[in-house]
Amino acid sequence: MGKQSRARVLAGHQAMAVARNIRVSPRKLNLVAQQIRGKKVDNALNVLTFSPKRIAGVIKKTLQSAIANAENNHDLDVDDLVVKEASVGKNLVMKRFHARARGNAGGIEKFFSQITIVVEEKREEKAEEAKPAASSKKSGGKAAAKKTSAKKPAAKKAKKEAA
């Protein structure tokens, strides 16, 4: 008789990883997180690998953890994963002081933050099927546009005659 397990928060085609107590301010962490939102996982890993920001390594490690969770715990296909969400939040703040002139003190705040990365499985087949259909619509759309442009003057003539 153990404790009952919590209900799953995410959908069946999603996986998550959280990194807490990262020693960087949330503003700086969010700059790197913006670069990977909505991208395919392999593109996001490349962006993080070649990013000049120090914190990109920690985000890369968290993303790799989310990918491993998706593969091992939820049986998702790694090739179809997309970064659905990369949310940054505040964590603790260490307060220090710096001695100033005439016995005063200046406050220093050392921010910590956390990042939550959610990856989602999206199939490429849907996009590939839509592309040929879209190309046929384009050619049909051009012909339809030509026909409607020919009808517009006739419609204007009818309005003039009615007036």
mmCIF file with all atom_site columns, C-alpha atoms in Angstrom:
data_model
loop_
_atom_site.group_PDB
_atom_site.id
_atom_site.type_symbol
_atom_site.label_atom_id
_atom_site.label_alt_id
_atom_site.label_comp_id
_atom_site.label_asym_id
_atom_site.label_entity_id
_atom_site.label_seq_id
_atom_site.pdbx_PDB_ins_code
_atom_site.Cartn_x
_atom_site.Cartn_y
_atom_site.Cartn_z
_atom_site.occupancy
_atom_site.B_iso_or_equiv
_atom_site.pdbx_formal_charge
_atom_site.auth_seq_id
_atom_site.auth_comp_id
_atom_site.auth_asym_id
_atom_site.auth_atom_id
_atom_site.pdbx_PDB_model_num
ATOM 1   C CA . MET A 1 1   ? 0.000   0.000  0.000   1.00 0.00 ? 1   MET A CA 1
ATOM 2   C CA . GLY A 1 2   ? 1.861   2.990  -1.261  1.00 0.00 ? 2   GLY A CA 1
ATOM 3   C CA . LYS A 1 3   ? 0.934   6.480  -2.140  1.00 0.00 ? 3   LYS A CA 1
ATOM 4   C CA . GLN A 1 4   ? -1.204  6.831  -5.258  1.00 0.00 ? 4   GLN A CA 1
ATOM 5   C CA . SER A 1 5   ? 0.619   8.193  -8.273  1.00 0.00 ? 5   SER A CA 1
ATOM 6   C CA . ARG A 1 6   ? -0.321  11.623 -9.578  1.00 0.00 ? 6   ARG A CA 1
ATOM 7   C CA . ALA A 1 7   ? -2.192  11.993 -12.818 1.00 0.00 ? 7   ALA A CA 1
ATOM 8   C CA . ARG A 1 8   ? -0.022  12.786 -15.828 1.00 0.00 ? 8   ARG A CA 1
ATOM 9   C CA . VAL A 1 9   ? 0.135   16.524 -16.502 1.00 0.00 ? 9   VAL A CA 1
ATOM 10  C CA . LEU A 1 10  ? 1.247   16.346 -20.135 1.00 0.00 ? 10  LEU A CA 1
ATOM 11  C CA . ALA A 1 11  ? -0.404  14.722 -23.130 1.00 0.00 ? 11  ALA A CA 1
ATOM 12  C CA . GLY A 1 12  ? 0.695   11.277 -24.301 1.00 0.00 ? 12  GLY A CA 1
ATOM 13  C CA . HIS A 1 13  ? 2.863   12.677 -27.108 1.00 0.00 ? 13  HIS A CA 1
ATOM 14  C CA . GLN A 1 14  ? 4.870   15.045 -24.869 1.00 0.00 ? 14  GLN A CA 1
ATOM 15  C CA . ALA A 1 15  ? 7.800   14.756 -22.462 1.00 0.00 ? 15  ALA A CA 1
ATOM 16  C CA . MET A 1 16  ? 9.361   17.232 -20.052 1.00 0.00 ? 16  MET A CA 1
ATOM 17  C CA . ALA A 1 17  ? 12.602  18.006 -18.231 1.00 0.00 ? 17  ALA A CA 1
ATOM 18  C CA . VAL A 1 18  ? 13.254  20.668 -15.574 1.00 0.00 ? 18  VAL A CA 1
ATOM 19  C CA . ALA A 1 19  ? 16.567  22.207 -14.482 1.00 0.00 ? 19  ALA A CA 1
ATOM 20  C CA . ARG A 1 20  ? 16.440  24.078 -11.196 1.00 0.00 ? 20  ARG A CA 1
ATOM 21  C CA . ASN A 1 21  ? 18.839  26.374 -9.321  1.00 0.00 ? 21  ASN A CA 1
ATOM 22  C CA . ILE A 1 22  ? 20.719  27.530 -12.409 1.00 0.00 ? 22  ILE A CA 1
ATOM 23  C CA . ARG A 1 23  ? 23.116  30.300 -11.410 1.00 0.00 ? 23  ARG A CA 1
ATOM 24  C CA . VAL A 1 24  ? 22.106  32.869 -14.014 1.00 0.00 ? 24  VAL A CA 1
ATOM 25  C CA . SER A 1 25  ? 19.436  35.555 -14.073 1.00 0.00 ? 25  SER A CA 1
ATOM 26  C CA . PRO A 1 26  ? 16.120  34.648 -15.725 1.00 0.00 ? 26  PRO A CA 1
ATOM 27  C CA . ARG A 1 27  ? 16.540  37.462 -18.257 1.00 0.00 ? 27  ARG A CA 1
ATOM 28  C CA . LYS A 1 28  ? 19.825  36.025 -19.537 1.00 0.00 ? 28  LYS A CA 1
ATOM 29  C CA . LEU A 1 29  ? 18.459  32.480 -19.547 1.00 0.00 ? 29  LEU A CA 1
ATOM 30  C CA . ASN A 1 30  ? 15.386  33.557 -21.509 1.00 0.00 ? 30  ASN A CA 1
ATOM 31  C CA . LEU A 1 31  ? 17.588  35.012 -24.285 1.00 0.00 ? 31  LEU A CA 1
ATOM 32  C CA . VAL A 1 32  ? 18.947  31.541 -25.017 1.00 0.00 ? 32  VAL A CA 1
ATOM 33  C CA . ALA A 1 33  ? 15.596  29.799 -24.465 1.00 0.00 ? 33  ALA A CA 1
ATOM 34  C CA . GLN A 1 34  ? 13.998  32.022 -27.131 1.00 0.00 ? 34  GLN A CA 1
ATOM 35  C CA . GLN A 1 35  ? 16.389  30.635 -29.720 1.00 0.00 ? 35  GLN A CA 1
ATOM 36  C CA . ILE A 1 36  ? 15.107  27.055 -29.382 1.00 0.00 ? 36  ILE A CA 1
ATOM 37  C CA . ARG A 1 37  ? 11.341  27.528 -28.955 1.00 0.00 ? 37  ARG A CA 1
ATOM 38  C CA . GLY A 1 38  ? 9.338   25.858 -31.724 1.00 0.00 ? 38  GLY A CA 1
ATOM 39  C CA . LYS A 1 39  ? 12.375  24.305 -33.431 1.00 0.00 ? 39  LYS A CA 1
ATOM 40  C CA . LYS A 1 40  ? 13.013  20.672 -34.209 1.00 0.00 ? 40  LYS A CA 1
ATOM 41  C CA . VAL A 1 41  ? 15.138  18.994 -31.564 1.00 0.00 ? 41  VAL A CA 1
ATOM 42  C CA . ASP A 1 42  ? 18.209  18.431 -33.756 1.00 0.00 ? 42  ASP A CA 1
ATOM 43  C CA . ASN A 1 43  ? 18.201  22.076 -34.900 1.00 0.00 ? 43  ASN A CA 1
ATOM 44  C CA . ALA A 1 44  ? 17.824  23.245 -31.287 1.00 0.00 ? 44  ALA A CA 1
ATOM 45  C CA . LEU A 1 45  ? 20.778  21.099 -30.202 1.00 0.00 ? 45  LEU A CA 1
ATOM 46  C CA . ASN A 1 46  ? 22.910  22.621 -32.980 1.00 0.00 ? 46  ASN A CA 1
ATOM 47  C CA . VAL A 1 47  ? 21.931  26.144 -31.934 1.00 0.00 ? 47  VAL A CA 1
ATOM 48  C CA . LEU A 1 48  ? 22.850  25.419 -28.314 1.00 0.00 ? 48  LEU A CA 1
ATOM 49  C CA . THR A 1 49  ? 26.110  23.680 -29.239 1.00 0.00 ? 49  THR A CA 1
ATOM 50  C CA . PHE A 1 50  ? 27.417  26.689 -31.138 1.00 0.00 ? 50  PHE A CA 1
ATOM 51  C CA . SER A 1 51  ? 25.954  29.412 -28.937 1.00 0.00 ? 51  SER A CA 1
ATOM 52  C CA . PRO A 1 52  ? 28.543  31.725 -27.364 1.00 0.00 ? 52  PRO A CA 1
ATOM 53  C CA . LYS A 1 53  ? 26.491  32.071 -24.163 1.00 0.00 ? 53  LYS A CA 1
ATOM 54  C CA . ARG A 1 54  ? 27.826  30.279 -21.093 1.00 0.00 ? 54  ARG A CA 1
ATOM 55  C CA . ILE A 1 55  ? 24.416  29.031 -20.018 1.00 0.00 ? 55  ILE A CA 1
ATOM 56  C CA . ALA A 1 56  ? 23.700  27.304 -23.352 1.00 0.00 ? 56  ALA A CA 1
ATOM 57  C CA . GLY A 1 57  ? 25.475  24.173 -22.071 1.00 0.00 ? 57  GLY A CA 1
ATOM 58  C CA . VAL A 1 58  ? 23.042  23.812 -19.174 1.00 0.00 ? 58  VAL A CA 1
ATOM 59  C CA . ILE A 1 59  ? 20.044  24.284 -21.471 1.00 0.00 ? 59  ILE A CA 1
ATOM 60  C CA . LYS A 1 60  ? 21.497  21.729 -23.896 1.00 0.00 ? 60  LYS A CA 1
ATOM 61  C CA . LYS A 1 61  ? 21.848  19.227 -21.054 1.00 0.00 ? 61  LYS A CA 1
ATOM 62  C CA . THR A 1 62  ? 18.215  19.822 -20.040 1.00 0.00 ? 62  THR A CA 1
ATOM 63  C CA . LEU A 1 63  ? 17.025  19.419 -23.640 1.00 0.00 ? 63  LEU A CA 1
ATOM 64  C CA . GLN A 1 64  ? 18.942  16.147 -23.934 1.00 0.00 ? 64  GLN A CA 1
ATOM 65  C CA . SER A 1 65  ? 17.248  14.995 -20.727 1.00 0.00 ? 65  SER A CA 1
ATOM 66  C CA . ALA A 1 66  ? 13.817  15.833 -22.180 1.00 0.00 ? 66  ALA A CA 1
ATOM 67  C CA . ILE A 1 67  ? 14.705  13.893 -25.339 1.00 0.00 ? 67  ILE A CA 1
ATOM 68  C CA . ALA A 1 68  ? 15.810  10.884 -23.260 1.00 0.00 ? 68  ALA A CA 1
ATOM 69  C CA . ASN A 1 69  ? 12.577  11.068 -21.232 1.00 0.00 ? 69  ASN A CA 1
ATOM 70  C CA . ALA A 1 70  ? 10.552  11.113 -24.442 1.00 0.00 ? 70  ALA A CA 1
ATOM 71  C CA . GLU A 1 71  ? 12.402  8.132  -25.878 1.00 0.00 ? 71  GLU A CA 1
ATOM 72  C CA . ASN A 1 72  ? 12.699  5.919  -22.795 1.00 0.00 ? 72  ASN A CA 1
ATOM 73  C CA . ASN A 1 73  ? 9.629   6.766  -20.710 1.00 0.00 ? 73  ASN A CA 1
ATOM 74  C CA . HIS A 1 74  ? 7.033   7.593  -23.366 1.00 0.00 ? 74  HIS A CA 1
ATOM 75  C CA . ASP A 1 75  ? 8.224   5.640  -26.450 1.00 0.00 ? 75  ASP A CA 1
ATOM 76  C CA . LEU A 1 76  ? 8.259   8.702  -28.720 1.00 0.00 ? 76  LEU A CA 1
ATOM 77  C CA . ASP A 1 77  ? 10.235  8.926  -31.968 1.00 0.00 ? 77  ASP A CA 1
ATOM 78  C CA . VAL A 1 78  ? 13.257  11.185 -31.489 1.00 0.00 ? 78  VAL A CA 1
ATOM 79  C CA . ASP A 1 79  ? 13.304  12.279 -35.149 1.00 0.00 ? 79  ASP A CA 1
ATOM 80  C CA . ASP A 1 80  ? 9.807   13.797 -34.873 1.00 0.00 ? 80  ASP A CA 1
ATOM 81  C CA . LEU A 1 81  ? 10.366  15.774 -31.653 1.00 0.00 ? 81  LEU A CA 1
ATOM 82  C CA . VAL A 1 82  ? 9.860   19.542 -31.544 1.00 0.00 ? 82  VAL A CA 1
ATOM 83  C CA . VAL A 1 83  ? 10.533  21.930 -28.650 1.00 0.00 ? 83  VAL A CA 1
ATOM 84  C CA . LYS A 1 84  ? 6.987   22.916 -27.757 1.00 0.00 ? 84  LYS A CA 1
ATOM 85  C CA . GLU A 1 85  ? 7.789   24.982 -24.680 1.00 0.00 ? 85  GLU A CA 1
ATOM 86  C CA . ALA A 1 86  ? 10.928  26.381 -23.065 1.00 0.00 ? 86  ALA A CA 1
ATOM 87  C CA . SER A 1 87  ? 9.717   28.381 -20.086 1.00 0.00 ? 87  SER A CA 1
ATOM 88  C CA . VAL A 1 88  ? 12.020  30.242 -17.739 1.00 0.00 ? 88  VAL A CA 1
ATOM 89  C CA . GLY A 1 89  ? 11.177  31.087 -14.145 1.00 0.00 ? 89  GLY A CA 1
ATOM 90  C CA . LYS A 1 90  ? 12.689  32.724 -11.095 1.00 0.00 ? 90  LYS A CA 1
ATOM 91  C CA . ASN A 1 91  ? 14.266  30.753 -8.311  1.00 0.00 ? 91  ASN A CA 1
ATOM 92  C CA . LEU A 1 92  ? 16.004  31.878 -5.147  1.00 0.00 ? 92  LEU A CA 1
ATOM 93  C CA . VAL A 1 93  ? 17.947  35.135 -4.816  1.00 0.00 ? 93  VAL A CA 1
ATOM 94  C CA . MET A 1 94  ? 21.150  35.313 -2.766  1.00 0.00 ? 94  MET A CA 1
ATOM 95  C CA . LYS A 1 95  ? 21.534  38.713 -1.164  1.00 0.00 ? 95  LYS A CA 1
ATOM 96  C CA . ARG A 1 96  ? 25.038  40.003 -0.559  1.00 0.00 ? 96  ARG A CA 1
ATOM 97  C CA . PHE A 1 97  ? 26.509  43.397 0.213   1.00 0.00 ? 97  PHE A CA 1
ATOM 98  C CA . HIS A 1 98  ? 29.394  45.369 -1.123  1.00 0.00 ? 98  HIS A CA 1
ATOM 99  C CA . ALA A 1 99  ? 31.191  47.856 1.139   1.00 0.00 ? 99  ALA A CA 1
ATOM 100 C CA . ARG A 1 100 ? 30.882  51.441 -0.062  1.00 0.00 ? 100 ARG A CA 1
ATOM 101 C CA . ALA A 1 101 ? 32.348  54.765 1.026   1.00 0.00 ? 101 ALA A CA 1
ATOM 102 C CA . ARG A 1 102 ? 31.764  56.272 4.485   1.00 0.00 ? 102 ARG A CA 1
ATOM 103 C CA . GLY A 1 103 ? 30.537  53.062 6.069   1.00 0.00 ? 103 GLY A CA 1
ATOM 104 C CA . ASN A 1 104 ? 27.675  52.521 3.665   1.00 0.00 ? 104 ASN A CA 1
ATOM 105 C CA . ALA A 1 105 ? 26.790  49.260 1.958   1.00 0.00 ? 105 ALA A CA 1
ATOM 106 C CA . GLY A 1 106 ? 25.554  48.561 -1.538  1.00 0.00 ? 106 GLY A CA 1
ATOM 107 C CA . GLY A 1 107 ? 23.218  45.640 -2.103  1.00 0.00 ? 107 GLY A CA 1
ATOM 108 C CA . ILE A 1 108 ? 24.027  42.857 -4.536  1.00 0.00 ? 108 ILE A CA 1
ATOM 109 C CA . GLU A 1 109 ? 21.465  40.309 -5.644  1.00 0.00 ? 109 GLU A CA 1
ATOM 110 C CA . LYS A 1 110 ? 22.629  37.051 -7.176  1.00 0.00 ? 110 LYS A CA 1
ATOM 111 C CA . PHE A 1 111 ? 19.731  35.555 -9.106  1.00 0.00 ? 111 PHE A CA 1
ATOM 112 C CA . PHE A 1 112 ? 19.021  31.893 -9.710  1.00 0.00 ? 112 PHE A CA 1
ATOM 113 C CA . SER A 1 113 ? 16.533  30.597 -12.246 1.00 0.00 ? 113 SER A CA 1
ATOM 114 C CA . GLN A 1 114 ? 14.961  27.416 -13.577 1.00 0.00 ? 114 GLN A CA 1
ATOM 115 C CA . ILE A 1 115 ? 13.976  26.189 -17.023 1.00 0.00 ? 115 ILE A CA 1
ATOM 116 C CA . THR A 1 116 ? 11.252  23.768 -18.066 1.00 0.00 ? 116 THR A CA 1
ATOM 117 C CA . ILE A 1 117 ? 11.546  22.215 -21.518 1.00 0.00 ? 117 ILE A CA 1
ATOM 118 C CA . VAL A 1 118 ? 8.609   20.339 -23.051 1.00 0.00 ? 118 VAL A CA 1
ATOM 119 C CA . VAL A 1 119 ? 9.160   18.369 -26.244 1.00 0.00 ? 119 VAL A CA 1
ATOM 120 C CA . GLU A 1 120 ? 6.308   17.169 -28.419 1.00 0.00 ? 120 GLU A CA 1
ATOM 121 C CA . GLU A 1 121 ? 6.125   14.558 -31.142 1.00 0.00 ? 121 GLU A CA 1
ATOM 122 C CA . LYS A 1 122 ? 4.931   16.007 -34.471 1.00 0.00 ? 122 LYS A CA 1
ATOM 123 C CA . ARG A 1 123 ? 4.732   13.910 -37.611 1.00 0.00 ? 123 ARG A CA 1
ATOM 124 C CA . GLU A 1 124 ? 6.356   15.177 -40.821 1.00 0.00 ? 124 GLU A CA 1
ATOM 125 C CA . GLU A 1 125 ? 3.950   13.186 -43.034 1.00 0.00 ? 125 GLU A CA 1
ATOM 126 C CA . LYS A 1 126 ? 1.132   15.691 -42.496 1.00 0.00 ? 126 LYS A CA 1
ATOM 127 C CA . ALA A 1 127 ? 3.255   18.555 -43.764 1.00 0.00 ? 127 ALA A CA 1
ATOM 128 C CA . GLU A 1 128 ? 4.457   16.566 -46.783 1.00 0.00 ? 128 GLU A CA 1
ATOM 129 C CA . GLU A 1 129 ? 0.898   15.600 -47.755 1.00 0.00 ? 129 GLU A CA 1
ATOM 130 C CA . ALA A 1 130 ? -0.229  19.211 -47.459 1.00 0.00 ? 130 ALA A CA 1
ATOM 131 C CA . LYS A 1 131 ? 2.541   20.522 -49.748 1.00 0.00 ? 131 LYS A CA 1
ATOM 132 C CA . PRO A 1 132 ? 1.396   18.785 -52.988 1.00 0.00 ? 132 PRO A CA 1
ATOM 133 C CA . ALA A 1 133 ? -2.200  19.764 -52.253 1.00 0.00 ? 133 ALA A CA 1
ATOM 134 C CA . ALA A 1 134 ? -1.133  23.361 -51.667 1.00 0.00 ? 134 ALA A CA 1
ATOM 135 C CA . SER A 1 135 ? 0.801   23.455 -54.953 1.00 0.00 ? 135 SER A CA 1
ATOM 136 C CA . SER A 1 136 ? -2.253  22.234 -56.880 1.00 0.00 ? 136 SER A CA 1
ATOM 137 C CA . LYS A 1 137 ? -4.362  24.866 -55.108 1.00 0.00 ? 137 LYS A CA 1
ATOM 138 C CA . LYS A 1 138 ? -1.895  27.540 -56.162 1.00 0.00 ? 138 LYS A CA 1
ATOM 139 C CA . SER A 1 139 ? -2.243  26.696 -59.826 1.00 0.00 ? 139 SER A CA 1
ATOM 140 C CA . GLY A 1 140 ? -6.013  26.458 -59.432 1.00 0.00 ? 140 GLY A CA 1
ATOM 141 C CA . GLY A 1 141 ? -5.986  29.657 -57.425 1.00 0.00 ? 141 GLY A CA 1
ATOM 142 C CA . LYS A 1 142 ? -4.244  31.543 -60.223 1.00 0.00 ? 142 LYS A CA 1
ATOM 143 C CA . ALA A 1 143 ? -6.767  30.370 -62.779 1.00 0.00 ? 143 ALA A CA 1
ATOM 144 C CA . ALA A 1 144 ? -9.598  31.253 -60.417 1.00 0.00 ? 144 ALA A CA 1
ATOM 145 C CA . ALA A 1 145 ? -8.057  34.685 -59.858 1.00 0.00 ? 145 ALA A CA 1
ATOM 146 C CA . LYS A 1 146 ? -7.966  35.293 -63.608 1.00 0.00 ? 146 LYS A CA 1
ATOM 147 C CA . LYS A 1 147 ? -11.601 34.283 -63.959 1.00 0.00 ? 147 LYS A CA 1
ATOM 148 C CA . THR A 1 148 ? -12.753 36.520 -61.109 1.00 0.00 ? 148 THR A CA 1
ATOM 149 C CA . SER A 1 149 ? -10.814 39.474 -62.477 1.00 0.00 ? 149 SER A CA 1
ATOM 150 C CA . ALA A 1 150 ? -12.644 39.012 -65.771 1.00 0.00 ? 150 ALA A CA 1
ATOM 151 C CA . LYS A 1 151 ? -15.994 38.994 -63.949 1.00 0.00 ? 151 LYS A CA 1
ATOM 152 C CA . LYS A 1 152 ? -15.377 42.197 -61.997 1.00 0.00 ? 152 LYS A CA 1
ATOM 153 C CA . PRO A 1 153 ? -15.911 44.619 -64.925 1.00 0.00 ? 153 PRO A CA 1
ATOM 154 C CA . ALA A 1 154 ? -19.135 42.785 -65.834 1.00 0.00 ? 154 ALA A CA 1
ATOM 155 C CA . ALA A 1 155 ? -20.359 43.225 -62.274 1.00 0.00 ? 155 ALA A CA 1
ATOM 156 C CA . LYS A 1 156 ? -19.521 46.945 -62.403 1.00 0.00 ? 156 LYS A CA 1
ATOM 157 C CA . LYS A 1 157 ? -21.462 47.319 -65.671 1.00 0.00 ? 157 LYS A CA 1
ATOM 158 C CA . ALA A 1 158 ? -24.465 45.628 -64.093 1.00 0.00 ? 158 ALA A CA 1
ATOM 159 C CA . LYS A 1 159 ? -24.337 48.067 -61.163 1.00 0.00 ? 159 LYS A CA 1
ATOM 160 C CA . LYS A 1 160 ? -24.155 51.050 -63.527 1.00 0.00 ? 160 LYS A CA 1
ATOM 161 C CA . GLU A 1 161 ? -27.123 49.784 -65.527 1.00 0.00 ? 161 GLU A CA 1
ATOM 162 C CA . ALA A 1 162 ? -29.158 49.267 -62.351 1.00 0.00 ? 162 ALA A CA 1
ATOM 163 C CA . ALA A 1 163 ? -28.455 52.846 -61.273 1.00 0.00 ? 163 ALA A CA 1
#
